[in-house]
Every structure is written in C-alpha cells, then in structure tokens.
Short mmCIF file of C-alpha atoms in Angstrom, two decimals:
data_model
loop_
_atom_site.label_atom_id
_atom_site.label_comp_id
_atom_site.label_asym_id
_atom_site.label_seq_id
_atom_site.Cartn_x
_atom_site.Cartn_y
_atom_site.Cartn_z
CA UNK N 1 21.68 6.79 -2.78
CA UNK N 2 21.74 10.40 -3.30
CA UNK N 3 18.58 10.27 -5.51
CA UNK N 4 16.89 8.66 -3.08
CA UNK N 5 17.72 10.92 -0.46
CA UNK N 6 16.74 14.03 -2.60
CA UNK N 7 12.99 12.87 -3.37
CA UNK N 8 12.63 11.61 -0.09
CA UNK N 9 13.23 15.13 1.41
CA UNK N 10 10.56 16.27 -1.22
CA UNK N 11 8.28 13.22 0.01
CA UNK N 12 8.15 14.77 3.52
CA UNK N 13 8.28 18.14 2.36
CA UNK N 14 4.89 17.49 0.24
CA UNK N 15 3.61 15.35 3.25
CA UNK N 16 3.95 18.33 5.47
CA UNK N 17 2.20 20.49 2.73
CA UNK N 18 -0.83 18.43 2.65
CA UNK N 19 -1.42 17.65 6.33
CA UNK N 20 -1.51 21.59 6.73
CA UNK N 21 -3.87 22.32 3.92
CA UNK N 22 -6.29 19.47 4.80
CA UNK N 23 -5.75 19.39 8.89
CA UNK N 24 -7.71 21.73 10.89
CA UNK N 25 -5.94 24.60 10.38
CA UNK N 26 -7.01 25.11 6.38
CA UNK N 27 -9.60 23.13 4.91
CA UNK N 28 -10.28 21.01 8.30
CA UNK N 29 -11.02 17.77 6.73
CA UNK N 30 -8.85 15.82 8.97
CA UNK N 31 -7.81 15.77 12.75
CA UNK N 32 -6.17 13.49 14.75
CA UNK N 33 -9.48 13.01 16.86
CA UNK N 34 -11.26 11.34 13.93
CA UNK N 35 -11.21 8.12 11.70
CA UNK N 36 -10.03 10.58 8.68
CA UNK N 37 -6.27 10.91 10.30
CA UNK N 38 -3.74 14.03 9.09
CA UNK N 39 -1.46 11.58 7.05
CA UNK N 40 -4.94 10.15 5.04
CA UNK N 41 -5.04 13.00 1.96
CA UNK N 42 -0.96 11.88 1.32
CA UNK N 43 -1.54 8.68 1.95
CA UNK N 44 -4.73 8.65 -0.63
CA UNK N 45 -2.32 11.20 -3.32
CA UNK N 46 0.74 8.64 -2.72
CA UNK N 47 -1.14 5.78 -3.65
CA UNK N 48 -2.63 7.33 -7.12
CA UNK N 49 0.57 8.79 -7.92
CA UNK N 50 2.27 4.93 -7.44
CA UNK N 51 -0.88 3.76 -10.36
CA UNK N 52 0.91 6.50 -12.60
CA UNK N 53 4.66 6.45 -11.45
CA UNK N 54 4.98 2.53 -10.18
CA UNK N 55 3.04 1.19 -11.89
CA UNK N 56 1.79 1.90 -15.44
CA UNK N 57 4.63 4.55 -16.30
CA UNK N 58 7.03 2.62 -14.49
CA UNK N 59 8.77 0.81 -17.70
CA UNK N 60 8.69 3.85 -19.48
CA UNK N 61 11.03 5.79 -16.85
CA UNK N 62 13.01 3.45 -16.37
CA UNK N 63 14.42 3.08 -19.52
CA UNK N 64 15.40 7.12 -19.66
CA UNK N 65 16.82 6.47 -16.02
CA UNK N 66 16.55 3.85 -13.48
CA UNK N 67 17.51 6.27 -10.78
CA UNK N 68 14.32 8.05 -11.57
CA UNK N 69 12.30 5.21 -11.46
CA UNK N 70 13.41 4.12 -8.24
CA UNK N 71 13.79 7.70 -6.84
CA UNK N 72 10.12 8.56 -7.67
CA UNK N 73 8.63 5.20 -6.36
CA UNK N 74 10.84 4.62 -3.22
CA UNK N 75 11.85 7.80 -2.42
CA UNK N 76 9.30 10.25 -3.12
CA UNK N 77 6.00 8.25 -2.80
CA UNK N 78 7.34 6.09 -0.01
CA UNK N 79 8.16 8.70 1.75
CA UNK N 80 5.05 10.90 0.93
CA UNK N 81 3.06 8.50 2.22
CA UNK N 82 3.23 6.52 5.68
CA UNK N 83 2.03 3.79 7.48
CA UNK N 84 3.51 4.41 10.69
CA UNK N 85 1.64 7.61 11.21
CA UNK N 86 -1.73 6.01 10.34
CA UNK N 87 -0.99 3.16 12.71
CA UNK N 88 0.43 5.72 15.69
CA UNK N 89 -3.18 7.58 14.85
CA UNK N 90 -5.14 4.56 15.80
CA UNK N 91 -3.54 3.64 18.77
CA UNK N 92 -4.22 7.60 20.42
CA UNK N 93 -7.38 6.76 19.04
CA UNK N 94 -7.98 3.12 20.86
CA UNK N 95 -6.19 4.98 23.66
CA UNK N 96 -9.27 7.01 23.97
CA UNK N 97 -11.54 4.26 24.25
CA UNK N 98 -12.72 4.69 20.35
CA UNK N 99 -12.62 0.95 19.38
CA UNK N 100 -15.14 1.71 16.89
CA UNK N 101 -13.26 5.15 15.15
CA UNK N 102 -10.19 2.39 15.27
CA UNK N 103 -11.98 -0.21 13.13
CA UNK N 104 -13.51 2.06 10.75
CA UNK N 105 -10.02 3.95 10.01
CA UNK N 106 -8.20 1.14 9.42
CA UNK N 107 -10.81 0.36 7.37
CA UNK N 108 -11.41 3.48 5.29
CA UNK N 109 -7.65 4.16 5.03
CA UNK N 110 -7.32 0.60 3.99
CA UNK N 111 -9.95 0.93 1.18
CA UNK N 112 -9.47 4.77 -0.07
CA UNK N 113 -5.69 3.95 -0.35
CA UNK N 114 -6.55 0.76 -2.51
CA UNK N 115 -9.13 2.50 -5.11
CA UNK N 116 -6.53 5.46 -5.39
CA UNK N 117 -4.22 3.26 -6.95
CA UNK N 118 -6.83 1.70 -8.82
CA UNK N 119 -8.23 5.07 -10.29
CA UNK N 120 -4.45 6.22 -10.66
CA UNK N 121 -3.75 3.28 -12.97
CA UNK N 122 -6.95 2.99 -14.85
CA UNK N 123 -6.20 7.29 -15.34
CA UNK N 124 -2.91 6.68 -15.92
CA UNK N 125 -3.75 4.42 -18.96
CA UNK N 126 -6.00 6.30 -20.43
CA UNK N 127 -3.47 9.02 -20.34
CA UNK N 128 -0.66 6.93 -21.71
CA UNK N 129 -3.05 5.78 -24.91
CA UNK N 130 -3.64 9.75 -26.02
CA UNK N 131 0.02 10.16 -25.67
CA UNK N 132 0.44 7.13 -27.61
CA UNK N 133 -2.02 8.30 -30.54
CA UNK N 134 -0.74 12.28 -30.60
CA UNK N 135 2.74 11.00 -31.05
CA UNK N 136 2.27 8.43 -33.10
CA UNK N 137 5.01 6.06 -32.11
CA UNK N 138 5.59 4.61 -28.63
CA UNK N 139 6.52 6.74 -25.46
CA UNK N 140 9.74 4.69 -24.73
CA UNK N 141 11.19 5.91 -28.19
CA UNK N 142 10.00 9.44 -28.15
CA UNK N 143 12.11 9.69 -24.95
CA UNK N 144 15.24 8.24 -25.93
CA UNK N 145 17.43 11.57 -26.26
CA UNK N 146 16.38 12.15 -22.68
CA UNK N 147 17.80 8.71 -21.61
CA UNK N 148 20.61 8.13 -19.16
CA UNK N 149 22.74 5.53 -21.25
CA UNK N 150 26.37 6.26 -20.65
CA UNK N 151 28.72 7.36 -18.38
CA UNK N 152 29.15 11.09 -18.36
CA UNK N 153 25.06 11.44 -18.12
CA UNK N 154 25.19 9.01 -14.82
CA UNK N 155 28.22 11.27 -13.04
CA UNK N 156 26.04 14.55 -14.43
CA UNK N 157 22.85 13.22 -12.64
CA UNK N 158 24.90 12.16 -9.77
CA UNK N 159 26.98 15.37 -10.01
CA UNK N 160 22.81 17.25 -9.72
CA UNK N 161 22.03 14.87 -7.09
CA UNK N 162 24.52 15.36 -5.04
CA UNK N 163 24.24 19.10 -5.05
CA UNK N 164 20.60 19.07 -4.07
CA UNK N 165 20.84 17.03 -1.29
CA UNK N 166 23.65 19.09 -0.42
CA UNK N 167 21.36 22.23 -0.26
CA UNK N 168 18.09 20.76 0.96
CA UNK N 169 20.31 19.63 4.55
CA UNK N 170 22.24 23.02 4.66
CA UNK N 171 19.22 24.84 4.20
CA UNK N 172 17.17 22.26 6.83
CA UNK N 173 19.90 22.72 9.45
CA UNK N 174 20.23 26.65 8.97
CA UNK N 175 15.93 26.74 9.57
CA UNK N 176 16.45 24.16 12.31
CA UNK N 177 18.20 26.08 14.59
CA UNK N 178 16.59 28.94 13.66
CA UNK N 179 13.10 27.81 14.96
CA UNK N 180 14.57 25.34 17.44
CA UNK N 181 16.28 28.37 19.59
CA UNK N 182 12.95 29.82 19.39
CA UNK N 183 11.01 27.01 20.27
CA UNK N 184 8.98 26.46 17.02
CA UNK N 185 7.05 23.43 16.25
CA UNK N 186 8.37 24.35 12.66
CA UNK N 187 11.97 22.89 14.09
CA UNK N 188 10.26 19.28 13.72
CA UNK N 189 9.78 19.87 9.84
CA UNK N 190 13.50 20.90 9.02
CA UNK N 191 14.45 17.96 11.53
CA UNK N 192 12.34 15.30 9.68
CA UNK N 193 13.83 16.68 6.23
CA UNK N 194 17.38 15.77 7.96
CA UNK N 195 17.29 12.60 9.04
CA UNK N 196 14.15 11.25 6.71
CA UNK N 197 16.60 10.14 3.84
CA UNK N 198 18.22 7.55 6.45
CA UNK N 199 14.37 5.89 6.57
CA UNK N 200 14.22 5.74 2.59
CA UNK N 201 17.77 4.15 2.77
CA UNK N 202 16.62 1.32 5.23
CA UNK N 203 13.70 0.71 3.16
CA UNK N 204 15.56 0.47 0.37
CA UNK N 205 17.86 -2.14 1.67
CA UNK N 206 14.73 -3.83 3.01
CA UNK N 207 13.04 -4.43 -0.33
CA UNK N 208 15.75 -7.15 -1.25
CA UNK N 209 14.22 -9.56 1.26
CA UNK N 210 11.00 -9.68 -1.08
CA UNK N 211 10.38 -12.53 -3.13
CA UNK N 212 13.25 -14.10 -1.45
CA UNK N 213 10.54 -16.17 1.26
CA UNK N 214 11.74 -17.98 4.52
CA UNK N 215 14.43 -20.25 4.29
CA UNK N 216 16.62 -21.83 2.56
CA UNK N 217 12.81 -23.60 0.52
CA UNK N 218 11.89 -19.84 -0.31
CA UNK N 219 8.74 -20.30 1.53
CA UNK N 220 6.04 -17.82 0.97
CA UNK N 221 7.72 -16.18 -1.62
CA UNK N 222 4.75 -14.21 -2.74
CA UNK N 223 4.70 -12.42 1.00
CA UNK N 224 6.77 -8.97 0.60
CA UNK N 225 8.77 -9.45 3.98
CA UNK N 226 10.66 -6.31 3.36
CA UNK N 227 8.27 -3.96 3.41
CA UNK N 228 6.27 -6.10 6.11
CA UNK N 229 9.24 -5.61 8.25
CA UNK N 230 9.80 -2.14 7.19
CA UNK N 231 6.61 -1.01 8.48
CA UNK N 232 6.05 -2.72 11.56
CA UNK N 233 9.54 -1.62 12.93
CA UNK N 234 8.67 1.77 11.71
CA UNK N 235 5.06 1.25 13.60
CA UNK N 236 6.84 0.04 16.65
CA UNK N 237 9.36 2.80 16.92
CA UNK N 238 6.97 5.79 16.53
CA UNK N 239 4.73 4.21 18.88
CA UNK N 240 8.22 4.13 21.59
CA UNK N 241 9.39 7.65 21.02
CA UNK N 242 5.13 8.67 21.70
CA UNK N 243 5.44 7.15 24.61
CA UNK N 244 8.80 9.03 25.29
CA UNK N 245 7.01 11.61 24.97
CA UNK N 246 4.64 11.41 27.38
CA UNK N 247 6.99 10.49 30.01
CA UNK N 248 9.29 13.13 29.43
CA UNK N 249 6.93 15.63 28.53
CA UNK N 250 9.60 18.93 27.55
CA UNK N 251 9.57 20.83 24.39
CA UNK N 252 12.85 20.05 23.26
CA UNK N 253 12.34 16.17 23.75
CA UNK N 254 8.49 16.40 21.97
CA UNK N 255 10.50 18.59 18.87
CA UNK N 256 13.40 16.08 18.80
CA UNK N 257 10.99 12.77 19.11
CA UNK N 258 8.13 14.32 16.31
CA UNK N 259 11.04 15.52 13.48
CA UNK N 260 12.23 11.99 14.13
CA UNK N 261 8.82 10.41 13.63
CA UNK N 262 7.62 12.26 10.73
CA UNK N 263 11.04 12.25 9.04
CA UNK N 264 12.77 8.75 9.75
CA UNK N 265 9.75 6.50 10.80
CA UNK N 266 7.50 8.03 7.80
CA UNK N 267 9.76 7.65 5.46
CA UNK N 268 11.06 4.51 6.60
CA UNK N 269 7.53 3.31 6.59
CA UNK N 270 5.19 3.14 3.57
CA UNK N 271 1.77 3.19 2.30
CA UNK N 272 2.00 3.32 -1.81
CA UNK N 273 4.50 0.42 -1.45
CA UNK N 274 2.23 -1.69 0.64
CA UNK N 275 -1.18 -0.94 -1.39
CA UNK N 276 0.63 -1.13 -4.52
CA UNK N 277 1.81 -5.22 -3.43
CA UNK N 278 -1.89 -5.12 -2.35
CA UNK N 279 -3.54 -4.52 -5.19
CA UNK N 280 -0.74 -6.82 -7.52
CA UNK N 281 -2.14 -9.33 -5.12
CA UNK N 282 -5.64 -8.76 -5.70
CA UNK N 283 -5.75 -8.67 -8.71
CA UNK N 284 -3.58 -12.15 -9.08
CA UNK N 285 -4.98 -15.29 -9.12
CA UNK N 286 -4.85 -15.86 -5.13
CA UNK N 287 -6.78 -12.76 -4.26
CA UNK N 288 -6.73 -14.21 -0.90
CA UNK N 289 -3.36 -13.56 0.08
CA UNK N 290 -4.00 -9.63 -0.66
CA UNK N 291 -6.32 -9.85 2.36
CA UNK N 292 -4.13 -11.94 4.77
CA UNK N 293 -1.12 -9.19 3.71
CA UNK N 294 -2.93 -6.29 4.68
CA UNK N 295 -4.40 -8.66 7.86
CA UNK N 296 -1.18 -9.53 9.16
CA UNK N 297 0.43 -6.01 8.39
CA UNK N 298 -2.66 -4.29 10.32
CA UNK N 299 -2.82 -6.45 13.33
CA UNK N 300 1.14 -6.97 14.08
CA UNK N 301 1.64 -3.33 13.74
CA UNK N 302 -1.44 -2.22 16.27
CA UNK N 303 -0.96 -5.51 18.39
CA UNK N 304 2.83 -4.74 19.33
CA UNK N 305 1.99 -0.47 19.34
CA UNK N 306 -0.64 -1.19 21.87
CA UNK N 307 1.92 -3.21 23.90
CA UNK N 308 4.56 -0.29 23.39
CA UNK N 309 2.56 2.75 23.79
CA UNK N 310 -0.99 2.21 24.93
CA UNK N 311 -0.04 -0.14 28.12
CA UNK N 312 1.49 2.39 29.29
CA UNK N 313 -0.60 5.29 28.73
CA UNK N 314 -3.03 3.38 30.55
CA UNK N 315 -1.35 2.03 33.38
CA UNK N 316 0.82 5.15 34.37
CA UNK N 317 -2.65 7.27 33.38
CA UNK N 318 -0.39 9.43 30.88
CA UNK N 319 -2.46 12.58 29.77
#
C-alpha cells in the first residue's frame, strides 16, 4: 500500500508540473476554455508511458518486483493521468453552451490518448529489441541481481517505502499550512498530494471486480467494471464538490474542494488504465466492445455530471 501511495504522490506531483508548463501560463497550449483541456498533455504522457510501463515492459518489472510493477502502472500513471478532470472540463464547457467544443474534446482526448499508447508500445518495442541485441541475452535475466526475491529485500523496499511516504505528507502538510494561512492557490497542490494516495487505494481495491462480470454467470466478463465504476464515481464527485463550489463561493471552501479534486478524484480516476483496456479491446477479436467501453464510460460519466453540476448551474444561474 505504501508503494502505491508514494508514486501516486509523484503522479499528481508530475500532473501539476505539466498542466503549468502547457496551461496558459507557460507554453499556453491548453485552457480550460478550449477542447484541448489542462489535464490533456498528462493524460496524452500517461497513456504512452502505460505502452512502455503496462504494457510491453510490464513482465519484465515484474519479475525484479511486483510492487514496482503495480506501483508504476496504478499508482503513478493512474494517478498522472485523469478522467475525472477531462469529464469536469466538458461539462464547464457544455455549461457554456459549447455543445460542439464538448463533442470534439471528448473526441480528440479520446483518440490522442489511444494512439499515445499505441506509439508508446510500438516505441517501446523497438526499444526493448536494441536492448535485447546489445546485451545479448534476455532483459528478464540481465536483471535478476536487481530482483526482489526474498524476505529481507521486501521489508528493505517496504522499510524505503514507508519512509518516503512518510516525508512526501510531512513535507505536504508543513507547505499546506504555509500557503493555506496565506491564502495561496498553491495550498490545493500540497492538499491533493495528502489525500491523493486514498484515490489510488480505492482504485486499487476496485480493479478486483474486473473480469469477475455480473452475477453469479460472470456475465460480461470482458467489461472492466472496476475501473468503469472507478471513474464515473470519481466523475460524479468532482462534478458535486464544483458545484459546492459555486454555491459556497469562499476561498477556503474553493482551496479545500480543488486539493480534493485534483488529489483524491484524479487519482481515484484514470485515463492510462481505461485506454490501455481500450486498446487490449481493440485490438482483440471483438473490436466492437472497445467502442461500446469507451461509449458507455463517456456518456454515464457526462449524463449523471450534467445532472449533478450543470442543472444547477443553470437553474440557480451560478456564475
């Protein structure tokens, strides 16, 4: 638990990192009043990193440790990327009355995110074959003196583990209430850092429900209702605390409600999960049902967020 704690802090951190450098303030690729949203360059990074990490190299790190296997896939790229942000985008969007910005970003998102992951693996194997020919022997066997195989390695990496978690929430708390006394939106960072490893822990505990189905039949075993449910509640959530928000309109409550959004509903949510089941789909023989995951993911998530958040915005005539 700790490792996934530790790279989910590092999954916001690095989230944070690139919404500054491409958001309006740097490079000003994206904004949050266009169809290329703030979370899209993480979300696009995420995915290519899960073609490397999840997917090709995957085998390979798990045999020197599962913790890092699971620690880089569900803790740092789940939490790096997010699809609760790119839904809550899309609904201020629609809120706005652009239908047609709304279509195309879900759109665009959809499809950059899916051909990251497809350049990431194609890269990633290309990679993996001159590693294969400088070496001369397999990658799982040059790596075995690094491998986590008995006791005393598991309670040292535990032992590490523990220690930086230990030190990424002392020193998140210490900058917390530095910048919240002074009312600095950098208070919503140090916030998310805290409470983000308690979204990588539900999604964690979420993944066992796929490839279980409905039922005592296993129905639709192929459908990953973990992460479905993962990101829709996530989705849902984010789009209750923005309209919070807007109803209580104070600095303390928007600081409070935004660490808790970016930290706990973005990690709790996922995009390199959900486009890497995407593309396993696609490229299976039922392409179909890669389509009519993404479909039903899409649509639940923006049909209940427009019930939660933009109903209200437009009957109370929220600014």
């Amino acid at each position: 638990m700790t490792h996934l704690a530790v790279f989910g802090i590092l999954g916001v951190l690095t989230r944070y990192l690139l919404q500054k450098l491409f958001g309006p303030g740097v490079v000003g690729v994206t904004s949050n009043q266009t169809i290329l949203y703030l979370d899209l360059p993480s979300n696009m990074v995420g995915s290519f990193l899960m073609g490397w990490f999840g997917v090709v190299f995957k085998g390979d790190i798990s045999y020197m440790s599962d913790h890092l296997a699971i620690g880089l896939s569900t803790g740092y790229l789940g939490s790096l990327t997010t699809f609760s942000g790119w839904n809550q985008k899309m609904l201020e969007l629609s809120v706005e009355g652009h239908w047609v910005f709304v279509l195309l970003g879900f759109l665009i998102g959809l499809f950059l995110a899916a051909y990251s992951i497809i350049v990431g693996v194609e890269t990633a194997k290309g990679f993996r074959k001159l590693l294969e020919r400088s070496s001369g022997c397999g990658i799982t066997s040059s790596g075995t003196s690094w491998r986590v195989d008995s006791h005393k390695r598991h309670l040292v990496v535990l032992a590490v583990f523990s220690l930086m978690l230990i030190s990424l929430w002392s020193v998140s708390g210490v900058l917390l209430r530095e910048e919240f006394s002074s009312d600095s939106s950098e208070a919503q960072l140090w916030l998310a850092c805290i409470v983000g490893p308690l979204g990588v822990w539900i999604r964690w505990f979420l993944a066992r429900l796929n490839g279980r189905g409905l039922g005592r039949m296993g129905l639709l075993k192929w459908f990953p209702f973990g992460t479905l449910i993962a990101n829709v509640s996530a989705a849902c959530v984010m789009a209750a605390l923005s309209t919070v928000k807007k109803e209580v309109d104070t600095k303390t409550c928007d600081i409070v409600a935004t660490g808790i959004q970016f930290g706990l509903l973005g990690c709790l949510s996922t995009v390199s999960t959900f486009i890497a089941e995407f593309n396993a789909m696609r490229e299976s023989k039922y392409p179909w049902r890669a389509y009519t995951y993404a479909m039903v993911t899409i649509c639940t998530s923006f049909g209940l967020g427009t019930l939660i958040y933009s109903v209200p915005v437009w009957t109370k005539g929220y600014k």
